[in-house]
PDB file of C-alpha atoms in Angstrom:
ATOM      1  CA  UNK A   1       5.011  17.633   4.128  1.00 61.00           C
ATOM      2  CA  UNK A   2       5.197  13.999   4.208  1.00 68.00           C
ATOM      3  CA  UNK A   3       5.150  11.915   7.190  1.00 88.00           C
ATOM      4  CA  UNK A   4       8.469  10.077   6.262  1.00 94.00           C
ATOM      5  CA  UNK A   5      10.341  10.561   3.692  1.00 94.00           C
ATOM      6  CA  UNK A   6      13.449   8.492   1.865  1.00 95.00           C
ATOM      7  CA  UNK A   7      15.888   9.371  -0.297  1.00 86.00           C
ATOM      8  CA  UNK A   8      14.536   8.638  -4.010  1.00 77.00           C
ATOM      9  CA  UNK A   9      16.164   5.833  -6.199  1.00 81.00           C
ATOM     10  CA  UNK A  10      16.909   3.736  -7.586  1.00 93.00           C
ATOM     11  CA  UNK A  11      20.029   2.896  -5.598  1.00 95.00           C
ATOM     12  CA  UNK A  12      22.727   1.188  -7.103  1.00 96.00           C
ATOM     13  CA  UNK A  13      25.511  -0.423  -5.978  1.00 97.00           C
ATOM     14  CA  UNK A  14      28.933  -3.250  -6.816  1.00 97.00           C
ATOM     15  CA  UNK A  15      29.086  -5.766  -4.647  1.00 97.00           C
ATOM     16  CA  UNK A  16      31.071  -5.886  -2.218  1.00 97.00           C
ATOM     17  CA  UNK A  17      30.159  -1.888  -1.586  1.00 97.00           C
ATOM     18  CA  UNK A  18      28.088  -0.248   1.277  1.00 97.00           C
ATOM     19  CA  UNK A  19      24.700   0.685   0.626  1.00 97.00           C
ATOM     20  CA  UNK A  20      23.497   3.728   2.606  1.00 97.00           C
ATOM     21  CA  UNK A  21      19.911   4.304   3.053  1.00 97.00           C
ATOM     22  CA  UNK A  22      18.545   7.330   4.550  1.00 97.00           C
ATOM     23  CA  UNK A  23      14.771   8.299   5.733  1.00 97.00           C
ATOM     24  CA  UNK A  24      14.007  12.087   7.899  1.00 96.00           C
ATOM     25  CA  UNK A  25      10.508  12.067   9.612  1.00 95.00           C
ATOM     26  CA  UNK A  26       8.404  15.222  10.381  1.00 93.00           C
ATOM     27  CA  UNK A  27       6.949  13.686  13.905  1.00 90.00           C
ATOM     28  CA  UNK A  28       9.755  14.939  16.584  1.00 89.00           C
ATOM     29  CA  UNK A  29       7.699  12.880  19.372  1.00 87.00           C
ATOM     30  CA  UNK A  30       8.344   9.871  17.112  1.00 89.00           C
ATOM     31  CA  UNK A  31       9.529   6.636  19.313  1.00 88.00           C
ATOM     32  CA  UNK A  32      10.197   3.837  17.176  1.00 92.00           C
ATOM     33  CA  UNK A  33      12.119   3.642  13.930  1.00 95.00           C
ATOM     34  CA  UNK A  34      11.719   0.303  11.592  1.00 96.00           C
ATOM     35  CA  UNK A  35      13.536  -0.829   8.363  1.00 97.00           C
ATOM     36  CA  UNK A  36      11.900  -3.520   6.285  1.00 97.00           C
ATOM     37  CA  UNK A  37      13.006  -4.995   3.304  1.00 97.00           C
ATOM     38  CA  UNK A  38      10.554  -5.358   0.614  1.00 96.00           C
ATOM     39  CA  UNK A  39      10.959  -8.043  -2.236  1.00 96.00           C
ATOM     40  CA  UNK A  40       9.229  -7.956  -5.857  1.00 93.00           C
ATOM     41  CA  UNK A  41       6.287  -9.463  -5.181  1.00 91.00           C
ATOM     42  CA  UNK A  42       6.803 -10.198  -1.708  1.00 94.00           C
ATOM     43  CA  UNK A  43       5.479  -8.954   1.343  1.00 95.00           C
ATOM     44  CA  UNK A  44       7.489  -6.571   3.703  1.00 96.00           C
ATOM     45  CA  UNK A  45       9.785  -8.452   6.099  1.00 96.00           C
ATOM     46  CA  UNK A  46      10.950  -6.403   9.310  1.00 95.00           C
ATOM     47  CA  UNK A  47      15.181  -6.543   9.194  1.00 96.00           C
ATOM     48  CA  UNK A  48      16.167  -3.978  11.613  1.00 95.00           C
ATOM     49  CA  UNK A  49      14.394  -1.560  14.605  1.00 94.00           C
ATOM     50  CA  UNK A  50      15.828   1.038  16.454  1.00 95.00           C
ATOM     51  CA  UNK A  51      14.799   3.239  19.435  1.00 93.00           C
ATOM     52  CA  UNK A  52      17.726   5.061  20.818  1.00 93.00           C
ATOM     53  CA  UNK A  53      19.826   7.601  19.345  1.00 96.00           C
ATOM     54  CA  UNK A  54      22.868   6.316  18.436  1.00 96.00           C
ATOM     55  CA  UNK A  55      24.084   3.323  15.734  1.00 97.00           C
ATOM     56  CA  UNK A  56      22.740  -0.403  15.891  1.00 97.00           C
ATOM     57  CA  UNK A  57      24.089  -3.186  14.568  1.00 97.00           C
ATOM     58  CA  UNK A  58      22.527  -6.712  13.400  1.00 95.00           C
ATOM     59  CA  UNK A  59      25.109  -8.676  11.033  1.00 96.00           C
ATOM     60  CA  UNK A  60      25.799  -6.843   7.680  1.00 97.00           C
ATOM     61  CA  UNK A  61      22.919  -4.285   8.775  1.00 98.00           C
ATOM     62  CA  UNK A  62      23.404  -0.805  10.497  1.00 98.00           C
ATOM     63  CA  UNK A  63      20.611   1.155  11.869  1.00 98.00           C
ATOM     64  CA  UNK A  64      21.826   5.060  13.007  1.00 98.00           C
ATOM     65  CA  UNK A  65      19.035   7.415  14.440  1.00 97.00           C
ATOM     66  CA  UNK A  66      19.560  10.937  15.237  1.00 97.00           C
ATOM     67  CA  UNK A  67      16.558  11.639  17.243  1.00 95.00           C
ATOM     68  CA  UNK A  68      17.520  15.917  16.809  1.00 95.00           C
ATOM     69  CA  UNK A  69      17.890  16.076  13.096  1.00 95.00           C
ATOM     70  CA  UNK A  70      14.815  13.540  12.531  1.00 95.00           C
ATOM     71  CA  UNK A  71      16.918  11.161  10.976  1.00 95.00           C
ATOM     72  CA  UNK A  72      17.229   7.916  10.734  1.00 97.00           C
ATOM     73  CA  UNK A  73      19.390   5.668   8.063  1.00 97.00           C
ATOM     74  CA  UNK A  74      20.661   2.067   6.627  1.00 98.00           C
ATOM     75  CA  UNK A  75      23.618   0.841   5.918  1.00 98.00           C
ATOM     76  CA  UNK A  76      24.388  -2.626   4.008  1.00 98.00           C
ATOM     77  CA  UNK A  77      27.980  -3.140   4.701  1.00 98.00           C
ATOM     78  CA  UNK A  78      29.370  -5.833   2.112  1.00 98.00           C
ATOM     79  CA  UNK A  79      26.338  -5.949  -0.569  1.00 98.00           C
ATOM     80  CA  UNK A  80      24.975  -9.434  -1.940  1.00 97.00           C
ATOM     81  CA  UNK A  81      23.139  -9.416  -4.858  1.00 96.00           C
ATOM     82  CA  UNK A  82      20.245 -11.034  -2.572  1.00 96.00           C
ATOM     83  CA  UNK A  83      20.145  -7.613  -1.067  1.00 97.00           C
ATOM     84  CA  UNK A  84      18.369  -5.965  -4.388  1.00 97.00           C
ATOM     85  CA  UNK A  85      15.017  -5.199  -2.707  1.00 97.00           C
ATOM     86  CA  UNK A  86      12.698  -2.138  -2.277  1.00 96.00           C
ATOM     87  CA  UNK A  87      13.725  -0.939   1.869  1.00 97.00           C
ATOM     88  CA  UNK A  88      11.247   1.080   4.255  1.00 97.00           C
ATOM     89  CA  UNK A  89      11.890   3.236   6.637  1.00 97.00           C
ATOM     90  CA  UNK A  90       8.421   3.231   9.003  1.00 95.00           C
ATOM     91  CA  UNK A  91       8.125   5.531  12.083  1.00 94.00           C
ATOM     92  CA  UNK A  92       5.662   4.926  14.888  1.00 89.00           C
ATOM     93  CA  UNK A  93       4.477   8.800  15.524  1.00 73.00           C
ATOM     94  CA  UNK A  94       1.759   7.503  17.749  1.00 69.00           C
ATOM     95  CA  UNK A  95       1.353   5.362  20.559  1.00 65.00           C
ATOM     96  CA  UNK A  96      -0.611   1.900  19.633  1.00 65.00           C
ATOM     97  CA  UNK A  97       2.030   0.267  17.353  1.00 72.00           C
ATOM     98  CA  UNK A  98       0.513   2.709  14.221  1.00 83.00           C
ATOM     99  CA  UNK A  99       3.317   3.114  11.276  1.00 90.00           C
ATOM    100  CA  UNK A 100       3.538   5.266   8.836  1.00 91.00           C
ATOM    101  CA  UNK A 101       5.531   4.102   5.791  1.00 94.00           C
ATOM    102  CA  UNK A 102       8.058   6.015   3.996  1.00 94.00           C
ATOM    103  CA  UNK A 103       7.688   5.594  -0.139  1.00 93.00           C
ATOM    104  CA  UNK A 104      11.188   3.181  -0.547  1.00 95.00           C
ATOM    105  CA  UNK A 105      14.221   3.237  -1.892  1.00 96.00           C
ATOM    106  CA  UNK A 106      14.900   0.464  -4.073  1.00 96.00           C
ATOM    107  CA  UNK A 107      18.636  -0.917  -4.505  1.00 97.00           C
ATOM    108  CA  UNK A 108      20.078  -3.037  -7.196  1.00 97.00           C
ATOM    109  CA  UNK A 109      23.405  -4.601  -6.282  1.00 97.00           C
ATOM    110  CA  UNK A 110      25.355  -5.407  -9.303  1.00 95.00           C
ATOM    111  CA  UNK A 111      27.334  -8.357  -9.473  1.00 89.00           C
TER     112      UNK A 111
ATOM    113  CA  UNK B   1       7.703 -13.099  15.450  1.00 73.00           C
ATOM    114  CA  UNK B   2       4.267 -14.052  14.727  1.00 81.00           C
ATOM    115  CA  UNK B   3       3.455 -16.107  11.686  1.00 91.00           C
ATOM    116  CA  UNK B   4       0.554 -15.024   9.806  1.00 96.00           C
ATOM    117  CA  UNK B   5      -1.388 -16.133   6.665  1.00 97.00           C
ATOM    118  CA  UNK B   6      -3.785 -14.728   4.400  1.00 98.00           C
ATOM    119  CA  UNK B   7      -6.467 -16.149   2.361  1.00 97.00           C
ATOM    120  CA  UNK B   8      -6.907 -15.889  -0.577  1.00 98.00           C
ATOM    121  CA  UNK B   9      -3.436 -15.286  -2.202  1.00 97.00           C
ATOM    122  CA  UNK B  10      -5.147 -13.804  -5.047  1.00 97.00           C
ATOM    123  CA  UNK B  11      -8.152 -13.107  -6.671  1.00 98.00           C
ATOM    124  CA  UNK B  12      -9.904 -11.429  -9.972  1.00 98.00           C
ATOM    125  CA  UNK B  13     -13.045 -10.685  -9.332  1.00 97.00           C
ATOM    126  CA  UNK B  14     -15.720  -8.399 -11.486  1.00 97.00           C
ATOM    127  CA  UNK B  15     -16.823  -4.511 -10.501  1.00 97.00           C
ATOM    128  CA  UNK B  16     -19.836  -4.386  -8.334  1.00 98.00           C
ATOM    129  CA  UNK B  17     -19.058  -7.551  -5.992  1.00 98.00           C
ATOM    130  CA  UNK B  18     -17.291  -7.924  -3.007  1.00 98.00           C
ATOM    131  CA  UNK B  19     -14.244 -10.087  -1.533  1.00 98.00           C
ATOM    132  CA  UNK B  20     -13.293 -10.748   2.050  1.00 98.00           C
ATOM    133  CA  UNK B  21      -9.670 -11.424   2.960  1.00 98.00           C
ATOM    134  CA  UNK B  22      -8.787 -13.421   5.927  1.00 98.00           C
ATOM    135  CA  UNK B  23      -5.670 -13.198   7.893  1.00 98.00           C
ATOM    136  CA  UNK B  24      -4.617 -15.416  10.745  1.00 97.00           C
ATOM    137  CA  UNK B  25      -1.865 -15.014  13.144  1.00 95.00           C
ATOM    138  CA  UNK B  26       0.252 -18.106  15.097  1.00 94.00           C
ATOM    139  CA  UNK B  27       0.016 -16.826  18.211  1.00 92.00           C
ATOM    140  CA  UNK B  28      -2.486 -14.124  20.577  1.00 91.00           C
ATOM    141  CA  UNK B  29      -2.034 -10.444  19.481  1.00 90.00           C
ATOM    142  CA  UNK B  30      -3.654  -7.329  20.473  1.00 87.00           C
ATOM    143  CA  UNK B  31      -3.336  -5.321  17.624  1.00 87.00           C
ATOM    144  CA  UNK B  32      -3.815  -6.402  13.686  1.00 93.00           C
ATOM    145  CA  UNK B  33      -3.853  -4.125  11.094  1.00 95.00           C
ATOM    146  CA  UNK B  34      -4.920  -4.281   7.323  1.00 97.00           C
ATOM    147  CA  UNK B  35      -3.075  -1.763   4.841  1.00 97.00           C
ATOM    148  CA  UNK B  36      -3.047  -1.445   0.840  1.00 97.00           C
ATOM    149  CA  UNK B  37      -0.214  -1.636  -1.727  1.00 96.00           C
ATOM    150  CA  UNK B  38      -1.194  -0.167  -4.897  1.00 92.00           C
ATOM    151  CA  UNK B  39       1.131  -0.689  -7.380  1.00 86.00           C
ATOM    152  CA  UNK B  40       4.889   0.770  -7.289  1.00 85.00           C
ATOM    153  CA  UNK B  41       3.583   2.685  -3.838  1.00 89.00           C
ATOM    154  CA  UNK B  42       4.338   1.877  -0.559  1.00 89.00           C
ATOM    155  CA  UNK B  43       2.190   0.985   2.144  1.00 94.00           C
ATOM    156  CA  UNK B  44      -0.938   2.850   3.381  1.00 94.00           C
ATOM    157  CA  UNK B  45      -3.044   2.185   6.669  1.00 94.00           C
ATOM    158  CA  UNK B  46      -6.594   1.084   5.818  1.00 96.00           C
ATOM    159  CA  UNK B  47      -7.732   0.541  10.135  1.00 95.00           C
ATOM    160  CA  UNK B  48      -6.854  -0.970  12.534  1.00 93.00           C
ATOM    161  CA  UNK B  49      -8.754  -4.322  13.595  1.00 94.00           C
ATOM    162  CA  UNK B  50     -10.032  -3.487  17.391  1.00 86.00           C
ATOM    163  CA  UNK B  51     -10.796  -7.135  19.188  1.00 87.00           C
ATOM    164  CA  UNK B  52     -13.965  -6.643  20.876  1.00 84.00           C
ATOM    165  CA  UNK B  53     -14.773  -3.258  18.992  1.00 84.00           C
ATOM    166  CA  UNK B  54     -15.353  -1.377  15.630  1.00 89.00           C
ATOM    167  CA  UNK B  55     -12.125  -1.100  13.837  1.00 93.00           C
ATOM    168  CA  UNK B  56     -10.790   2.612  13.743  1.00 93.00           C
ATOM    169  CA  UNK B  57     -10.011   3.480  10.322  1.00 95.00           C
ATOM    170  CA  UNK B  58      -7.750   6.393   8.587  1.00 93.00           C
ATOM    171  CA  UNK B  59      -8.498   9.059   6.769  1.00 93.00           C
ATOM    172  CA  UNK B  60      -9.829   8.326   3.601  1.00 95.00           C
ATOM    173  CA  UNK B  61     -10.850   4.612   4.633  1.00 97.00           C
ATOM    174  CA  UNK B  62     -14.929   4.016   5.356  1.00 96.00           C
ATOM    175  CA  UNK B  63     -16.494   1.100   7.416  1.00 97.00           C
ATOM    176  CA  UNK B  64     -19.106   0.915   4.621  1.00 97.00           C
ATOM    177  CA  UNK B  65     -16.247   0.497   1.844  1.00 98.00           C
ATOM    178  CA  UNK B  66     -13.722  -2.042   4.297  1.00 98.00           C
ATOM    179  CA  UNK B  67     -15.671  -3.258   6.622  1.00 97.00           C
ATOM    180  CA  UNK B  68     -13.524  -5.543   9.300  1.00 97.00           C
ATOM    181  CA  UNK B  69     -14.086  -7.980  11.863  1.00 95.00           C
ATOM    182  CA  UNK B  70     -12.055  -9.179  14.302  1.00 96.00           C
ATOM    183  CA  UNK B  71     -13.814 -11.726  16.555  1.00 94.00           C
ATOM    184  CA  UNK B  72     -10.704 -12.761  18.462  1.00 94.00           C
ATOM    185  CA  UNK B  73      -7.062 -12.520  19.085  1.00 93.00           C
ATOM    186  CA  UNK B  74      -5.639 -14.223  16.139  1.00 95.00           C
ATOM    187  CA  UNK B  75      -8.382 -13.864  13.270  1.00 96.00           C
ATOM    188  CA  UNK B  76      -9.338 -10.489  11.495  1.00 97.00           C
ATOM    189  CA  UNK B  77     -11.145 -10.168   7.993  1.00 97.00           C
ATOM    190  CA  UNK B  78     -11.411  -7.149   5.425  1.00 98.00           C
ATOM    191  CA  UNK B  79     -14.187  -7.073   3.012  1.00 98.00           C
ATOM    192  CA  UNK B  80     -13.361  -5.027   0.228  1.00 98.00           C
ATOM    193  CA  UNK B  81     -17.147  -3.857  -1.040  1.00 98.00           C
ATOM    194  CA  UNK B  82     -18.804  -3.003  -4.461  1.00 98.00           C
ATOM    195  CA  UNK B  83     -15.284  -3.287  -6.008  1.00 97.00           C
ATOM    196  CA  UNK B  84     -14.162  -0.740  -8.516  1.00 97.00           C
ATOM    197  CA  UNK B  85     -10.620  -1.290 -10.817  1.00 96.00           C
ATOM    198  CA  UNK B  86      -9.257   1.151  -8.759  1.00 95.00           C
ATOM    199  CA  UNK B  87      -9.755  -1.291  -5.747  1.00 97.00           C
ATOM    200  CA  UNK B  88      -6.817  -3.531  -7.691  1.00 97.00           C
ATOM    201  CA  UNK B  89      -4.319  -3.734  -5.368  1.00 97.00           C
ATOM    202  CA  UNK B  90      -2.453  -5.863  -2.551  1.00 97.00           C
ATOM    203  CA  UNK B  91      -3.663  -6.243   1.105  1.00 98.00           C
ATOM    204  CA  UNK B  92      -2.345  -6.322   3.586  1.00 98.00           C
ATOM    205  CA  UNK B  93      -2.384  -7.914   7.220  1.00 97.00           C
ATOM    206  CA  UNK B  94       0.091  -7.141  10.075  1.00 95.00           C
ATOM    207  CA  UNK B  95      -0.034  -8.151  13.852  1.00 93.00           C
ATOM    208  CA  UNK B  96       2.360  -6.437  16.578  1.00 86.00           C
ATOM    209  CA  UNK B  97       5.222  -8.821  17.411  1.00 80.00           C
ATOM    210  CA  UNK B  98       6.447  -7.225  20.607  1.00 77.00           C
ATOM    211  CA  UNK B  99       8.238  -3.268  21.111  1.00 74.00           C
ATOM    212  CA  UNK B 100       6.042  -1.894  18.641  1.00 77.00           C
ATOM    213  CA  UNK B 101       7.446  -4.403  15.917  1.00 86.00           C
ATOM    214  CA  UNK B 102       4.932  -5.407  13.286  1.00 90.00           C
ATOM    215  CA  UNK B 103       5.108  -8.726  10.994  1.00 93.00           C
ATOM    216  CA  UNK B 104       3.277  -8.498   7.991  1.00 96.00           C
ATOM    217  CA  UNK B 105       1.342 -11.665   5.939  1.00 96.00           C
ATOM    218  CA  UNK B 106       1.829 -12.493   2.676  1.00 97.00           C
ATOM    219  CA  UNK B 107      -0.666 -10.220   0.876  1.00 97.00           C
ATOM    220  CA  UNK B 108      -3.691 -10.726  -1.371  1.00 98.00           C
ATOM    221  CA  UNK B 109      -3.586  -9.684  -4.761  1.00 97.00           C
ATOM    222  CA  UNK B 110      -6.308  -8.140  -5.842  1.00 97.00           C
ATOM    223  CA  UNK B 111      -7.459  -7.576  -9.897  1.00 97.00           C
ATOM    224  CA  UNK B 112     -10.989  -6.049 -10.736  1.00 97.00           C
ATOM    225  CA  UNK B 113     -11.997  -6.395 -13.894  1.00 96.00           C
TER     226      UNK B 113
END
């Protein structure tokens, strides 16, 4: 079983819509929950971090863990065509800042 | 956040030879870490870069093949050794940017011929 896994895309979505994300992890002492945003060719960029159950919000992005069911998802309220981009979901299973990466979901918005 | 560059951006190098990456971060950090991108994958932990100490790598990842150095708090390297094509990839660095958050660089985008 993989460490983290996300829901396979592509993703696609009008603008305007909400994009939802979602990533389950097999680590149940897992602390730290990360979303980057990856784009082609680019490097990843860190966009949203959560540690508590519960929903966190930063602008257009929602973070929502459920520490019980191993869960952990995204949601792009009101999508831009600047959000098309590869996201990952990274967990910190261990203590020392270590991440392990989920394989991405990658999300066209359509104009 | 911390800032942090790579060097080179990119290279194409030949099988057999080696290239070291360098990645520099803004600002003091404790931990840096070097991971690959192979192509349409996501990311995978190569070591992390131990100030002061040998690097601790992952499974699958040999001191002999990526041999790091990290002489302070805001410099590591990563030679990639006796490159083979399946070495093309991109690298890597991060540094931790406070609760556990990690910034990455740019990358290095590596081609062996």
């Amino acid at each position: 079983q993989k460490e983290v896994e996300q829901n396979s895309g592509p993703l696609s979505v009008p603008e305007g819509a909400i994009a939802s994300l979602n990533c389950t992890y097999s680590d149940r002492g897992s602390q730290s929950f990360f979303w980057y945003r990856q784009y082609s060719g680019k490097s990843p960029e860190l966009i949203m971090f959560i540690y508590s159950n519960g929903d966190k919000e930063d602008g257009r992005f929602t973070a929502q863990l459920n520490k019980a069911s191993q869960y952990v998802s995204l949601l792009i309220r009101d999508s831009q065509p600047s959000d098309s981009a590869t996201y990952l979901c990274a967990v910190n299973s261990q203590p020392g800042y270590k991440l392990s990466f989920g394989a991405g979901t990658t999300v066209t918005v359509r104009a | 956040s911390a800032v942090i560059s790579q060097k080179p951006s990119r290279d194409i190098c030949q099988r057999g030879t080696s290239l070291t990456i360098q990645c520099q971060v803004d600002s003091q950090v404790t931990m840096m870490f070097w991971y690959r991108q192979q192509p349409g994958q996501s990311l995978t932990l190569i070591a992390t870069a131990n100030q002061g100490s040998e690097a601790t790598y992952e499974s699958g990842f040999v001191i002999d093949k990526f041999p790091i150095s990290r002489p302070n708090l805001t410099f590591s390297t990563l030679t990639v050794s006796n490159m083979s094509p399946e070495d093309s990839s991109i690298y890597l660095c991060s540094g931790e940017g406070g609760g556990e958050t990690q910034y990455f660089g740019p990358g290095t985008r590596l081609t062996v011929l």
